[in-house]
C-alpha positions as CSV (number, residue, x, y, z in Angstrom):
1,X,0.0,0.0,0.0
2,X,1.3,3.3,-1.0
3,X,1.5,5.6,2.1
4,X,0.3,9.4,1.6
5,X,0.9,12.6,3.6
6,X,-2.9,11.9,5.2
7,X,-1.4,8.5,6.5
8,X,1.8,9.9,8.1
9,X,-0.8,12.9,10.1
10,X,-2.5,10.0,11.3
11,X,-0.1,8.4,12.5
12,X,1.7,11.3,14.2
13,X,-1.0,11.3,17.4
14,X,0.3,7.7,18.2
15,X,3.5,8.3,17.8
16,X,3.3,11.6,20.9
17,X,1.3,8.7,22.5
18,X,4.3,6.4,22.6
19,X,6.9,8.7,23.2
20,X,4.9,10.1,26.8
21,X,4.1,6.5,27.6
22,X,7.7,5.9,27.0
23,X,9.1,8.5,29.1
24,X,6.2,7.7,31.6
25,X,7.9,4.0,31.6
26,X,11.1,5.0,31.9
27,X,11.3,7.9,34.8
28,X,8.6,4.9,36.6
29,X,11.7,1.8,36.5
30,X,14.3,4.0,37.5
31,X,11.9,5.4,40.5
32,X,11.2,2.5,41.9
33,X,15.1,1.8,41.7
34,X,15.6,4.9,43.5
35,X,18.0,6.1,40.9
36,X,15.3,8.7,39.2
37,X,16.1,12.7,40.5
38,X,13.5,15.0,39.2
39,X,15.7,17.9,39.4
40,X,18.7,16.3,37.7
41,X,18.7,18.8,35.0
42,X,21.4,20.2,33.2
43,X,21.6,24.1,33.3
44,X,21.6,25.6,30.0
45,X,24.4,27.9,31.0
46,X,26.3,25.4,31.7
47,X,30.0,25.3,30.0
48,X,29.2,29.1,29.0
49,X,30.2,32.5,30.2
50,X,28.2,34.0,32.8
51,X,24.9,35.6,31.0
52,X,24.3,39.0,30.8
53,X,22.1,40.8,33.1
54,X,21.2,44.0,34.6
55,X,23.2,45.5,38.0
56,X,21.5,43.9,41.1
57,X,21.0,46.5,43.6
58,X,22.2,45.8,47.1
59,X,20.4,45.2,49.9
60,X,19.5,48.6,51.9
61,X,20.3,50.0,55.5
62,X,22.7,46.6,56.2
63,X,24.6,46.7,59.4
64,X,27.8,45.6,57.6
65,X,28.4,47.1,54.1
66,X,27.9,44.8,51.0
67,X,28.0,45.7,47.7
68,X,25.3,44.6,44.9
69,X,26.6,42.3,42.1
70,X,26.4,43.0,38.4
71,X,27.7,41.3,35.6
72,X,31.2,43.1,35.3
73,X,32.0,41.5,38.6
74,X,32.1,38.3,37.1
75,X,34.7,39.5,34.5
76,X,37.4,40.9,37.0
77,X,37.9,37.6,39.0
78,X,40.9,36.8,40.6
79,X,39.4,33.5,42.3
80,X,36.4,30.9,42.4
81,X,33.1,32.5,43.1
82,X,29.8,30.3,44.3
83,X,27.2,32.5,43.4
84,X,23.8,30.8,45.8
85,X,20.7,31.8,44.3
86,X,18.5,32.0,47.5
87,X,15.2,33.9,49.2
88,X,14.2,34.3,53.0
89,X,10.8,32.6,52.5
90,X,13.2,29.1,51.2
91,X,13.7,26.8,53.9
92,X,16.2,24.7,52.4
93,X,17.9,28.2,52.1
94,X,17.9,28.5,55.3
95,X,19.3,24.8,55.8
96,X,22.5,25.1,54.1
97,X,24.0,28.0,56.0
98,X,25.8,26.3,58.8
99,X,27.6,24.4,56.1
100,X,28.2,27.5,54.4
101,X,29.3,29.5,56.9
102,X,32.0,26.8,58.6
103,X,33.3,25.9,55.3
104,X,33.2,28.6,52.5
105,X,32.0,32.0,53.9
106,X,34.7,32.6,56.9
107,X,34.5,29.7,59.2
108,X,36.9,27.9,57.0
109,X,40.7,29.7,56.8
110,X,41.6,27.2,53.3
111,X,38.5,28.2,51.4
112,X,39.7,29.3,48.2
113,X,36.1,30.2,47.7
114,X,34.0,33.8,47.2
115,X,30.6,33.4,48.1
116,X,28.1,36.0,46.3
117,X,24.7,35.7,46.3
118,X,21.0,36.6,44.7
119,X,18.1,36.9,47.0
120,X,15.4,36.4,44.7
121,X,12.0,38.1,44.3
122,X,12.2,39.0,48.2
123,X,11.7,42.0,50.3
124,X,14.7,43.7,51.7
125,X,13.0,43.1,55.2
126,X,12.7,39.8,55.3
127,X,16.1,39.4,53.6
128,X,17.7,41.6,56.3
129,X,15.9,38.7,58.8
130,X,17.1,36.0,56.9
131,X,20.6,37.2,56.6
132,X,20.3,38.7,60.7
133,X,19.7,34.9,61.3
134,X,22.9,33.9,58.9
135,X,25.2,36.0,59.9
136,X,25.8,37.1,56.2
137,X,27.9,34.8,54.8
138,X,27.9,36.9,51.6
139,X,31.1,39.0,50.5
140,X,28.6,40.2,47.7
141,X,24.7,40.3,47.2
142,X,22.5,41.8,45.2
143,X,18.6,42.1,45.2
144,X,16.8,40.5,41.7
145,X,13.5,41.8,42.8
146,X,11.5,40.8,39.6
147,X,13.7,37.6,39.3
148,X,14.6,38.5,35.4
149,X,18.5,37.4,37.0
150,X,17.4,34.1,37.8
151,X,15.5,33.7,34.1
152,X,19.1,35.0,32.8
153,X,20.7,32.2,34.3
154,X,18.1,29.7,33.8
155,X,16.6,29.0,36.9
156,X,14.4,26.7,38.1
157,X,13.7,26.9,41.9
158,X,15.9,28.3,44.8
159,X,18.4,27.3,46.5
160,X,20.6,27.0,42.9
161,X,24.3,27.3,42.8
162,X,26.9,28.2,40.8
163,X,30.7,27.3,40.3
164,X,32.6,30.5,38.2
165,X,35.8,30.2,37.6
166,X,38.1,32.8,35.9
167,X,38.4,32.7,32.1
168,X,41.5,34.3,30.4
169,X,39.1,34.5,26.9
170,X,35.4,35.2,28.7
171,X,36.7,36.4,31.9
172,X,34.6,33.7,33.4
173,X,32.8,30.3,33.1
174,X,30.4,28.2,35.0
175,X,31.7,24.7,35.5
176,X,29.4,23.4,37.8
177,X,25.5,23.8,38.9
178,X,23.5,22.6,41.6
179,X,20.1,22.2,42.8
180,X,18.9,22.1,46.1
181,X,20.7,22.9,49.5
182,X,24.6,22.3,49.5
183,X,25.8,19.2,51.7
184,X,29.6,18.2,52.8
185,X,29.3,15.2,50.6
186,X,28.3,17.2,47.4
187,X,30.4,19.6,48.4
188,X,33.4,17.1,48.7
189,X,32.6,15.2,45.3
190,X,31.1,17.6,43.1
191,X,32.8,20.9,43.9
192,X,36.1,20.2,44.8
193,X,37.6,18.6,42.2
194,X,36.8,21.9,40.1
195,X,38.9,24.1,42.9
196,X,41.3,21.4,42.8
197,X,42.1,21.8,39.0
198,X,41.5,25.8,39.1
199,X,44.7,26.2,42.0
């Protein structure tokens, strides 16, 4: 039988059919194997330059002076930056600071680490709380208020982090992304090999 244009349209509703009930099958097996992670996805910006966006005001009236972030300051590096994409009303945010704080942000003297961050689509009140309760753990921070940053970088959900090593063609790169609160053992595995090869 010769097959026309009409056949392959009718076939085409099917085929979506199979390809869902596929995908259905497959994120089922490796579920109930406990090897499926629904937010195992790979950033876009990934491997890239950090993307452009607009200044990021900092936060106002902070007892201890810290400037916003903008996308120049990713292009004058002179060591690793973890940029956390975080907000006050986040309480897995709020989880990860005592790991922060001991090893990357000042509790830890062999950090080779800058930590910056993005409090996103927050008021500066309940940031001030937030970072009251963390002792500010950021040596930069800026306020994305509308959360057009986060779309810049392609996020998902907060917290989200970000690896950036210095670039000698792009000034910068992101080598490694994360979502979901920072642990020692991710820390350990994930991030560490990058500082490791950057030093």
């Amino acid at each position: 039988m010769r097959l026309t244009r009409r056949h392959y349209l009718a076939a085409l509703p099917a085929l979506g059919a199979a390809g869902l009930g596929g995908g259905f099958l497959y994120m089922l097996r490796h579920a109930t194997q406990g090897t499926f992670d629904p937010k195992a996805v790979r950033n876009p910006r990934l491997g890239q330059a950090v993307p452009a966006f607009s200044p990021l005001p900092a936060l106002p009236e902070q007892p201890t002076p810290c400037p916003g972030l903008s996308w120049q300051d990713f292009h004058t590096l002179t060591q690793p930056v973890l940029l956390l994409i975080w907000a006050s009303w986040c309480l897995p945010c709020l989880e990860e600071i005592p790991f922060l704080r001991q090893h990357i942000a000042g509790g830890s003297t062999t950090s080779p680490l800058a930590l910056w961050g993005v409090c996103y689509k927050d008021t500066p009140s309940q940031a001030a709380h937030w970072l009251e309760q963390a002792h500010h753990p950021f040596s930069r921070l800026g306020m994305d208020y509308d959360g057009q940053c986060a779309i810049e970088w392609g996020v998902t959900g907060v917290p989200e982090s970000f690896l950036i090593l210095p670039h000698p063609l792009t000034g910068s790169r992101i080598v490694w992304h994360g979502t979901g609160s920072l642990t020692e053992a991710l820390y350990r595995e994930q991030i560490q090999p990058f500082l490791r090869g950057a030093l």
